[in-house]
Amino acid sequence: MTTRFTGIDLGPPIEVFALQKAFVDDTHENKVNLAIGAYRTSEGKPWVLPVVRKVEKALAEDELQNHEYLPVLGLDAFCQSSTSMLLGENSPAISQGRAFGVQTLSGTGALRVAAEFLSRILRYDTFYYSTPTWENHKLVFINGGFKKGCEYRYWCAETRGIDLEGMLEDLRNAPENAVIILHACAHNPTGCDPTPEQWAKIADVMGEKRLFPLFDSAYQGFASGDLNKDALGVRLFAERGLEFICTQSFAKNFGLYNERVGNMVVVLNNTKEIVQVKSQITLIIRGMYSNPPNHGARLVATVLRSPDLFKQWRGHILTMSDRIKTMRSGLYERLLKLGTPGSWEHIVNQIGMFSYTGLNETQVKHLLDHYHIYMLRSGRINMCGLNEKNLDYVAAAIHEAVTRFQKS
Ligand code: LMR
């Protein structure tokens, strides 16, 4: 039989999901999944936050709930409470009516809508992403209409920290109106964030060179356990009067991965253009998926708007960030004790879900082939995949891999 579908190139696999599938299919009893960025309990299980369970039950029993369409721009209560969580409840941008939120299909959906708005409506054509970055940034921005993706320096392999001078130099050389993707906190994959002083320098250059900041905020509260601390960079830009977009995800901090709960926050310098901006975003969403789903957004709005539930949730983000910190020191201490060649302080100094270990591709492959330990080729590991039962095993395996393959 003939088919029209001949001659189609085979697309490359998406590393993180390919590893996830390989892990599930793996029958080895000691297998460890350090690949996909999802929280795991100390038993290695996914965690439905207790406050989420509670609100879900209440919503299921609530006869006033129905399945009518939401507006194209989403649930107002959700957009407002999420925007306030990001910018702070006393944010002048909010009180002056210069900031608003639009509900999206998680952080990725927000990035996609933002990219299409910036490329089609503002006619921006160049975006910059950090080296390295979350691998999907490039695809989303190109699919969103951008013509040119450029890298700015971020990670310095020698110091295992930020190459701030390199980053600032690249930003200074970027053309006016280039969109700069910044990770609001818990940089994925490096786990290295700018200090407040470094954020100030980045803001200086972005303002001077008239670059457009696009913050990706996927870990607010999850990174440090403190919502304010994790929003420091974004708020500094807002205080400076810089206009920007910030894409918020509630996958990690609420554990709502598959509910696709996101918010795109737009901060403008005046209120005059807001109606026009919203009308164009409305058309973009209408032409893409028409309107967003209700369940996860209603859940998040319910928690953020109730002082009691909000307090419970803040307890949960502390539980998660504390467990990650414990795993960081657990791995670090074991590698130190084993005398693993190289320095490992970065494991405790990095923040958020991931550690950028510095393991090279040969070592990563060895860990997979011989120990059934799954991680990204870049050497990024999800700290949540570690627990008291597998720490010794993982540390010993890393020790053996590093000792055996000291050079790539
Ligand atoms: C990750 O970085 O592992 C997660 O954010 C999952 C994804 O979509 O890549």
Short mmCIF file of C-alpha atoms and ligand atoms in Angstrom, two decimals, residues 16-17 36-37 134 188 252 354 380, ligand 1:
data_model
loop_
_atom_site.label_atom_id
_atom_site.label_comp_id
_atom_site.label_asym_id
_atom_site.label_seq_id
_atom_site.Cartn_x
_atom_site.Cartn_y
_atom_site.Cartn_z
CA VAL A 16 14.47 12.84 29.70
CA PHE A 17 11.34 10.91 28.66
CA ILE A 36 13.46 13.20 35.28
CA GLY A 37 12.83 16.23 37.45
CA TRP A 134 16.69 23.29 30.11
CA ASN A 188 18.07 23.92 35.54
CA LYS A 252 7.16 21.00 41.24
CA PHE A 354 19.19 19.19 40.45
CA ARG A 380 22.65 16.36 35.79
C1 LMR B 1 13.19 18.12 33.86
O1 LMR B 1 13.96 19.05 33.58
O2 LMR B 1 13.58 16.94 34.05
C2 LMR B 1 11.72 18.38 34.00
O3 LMR B 1 11.47 19.75 33.98
C3 LMR B 1 10.92 17.59 33.05
C4 LMR B 1 11.00 18.07 31.65
O4 LMR B 1 9.94 18.36 31.09
O5 LMR B 1 12.09 18.17 31.09
#
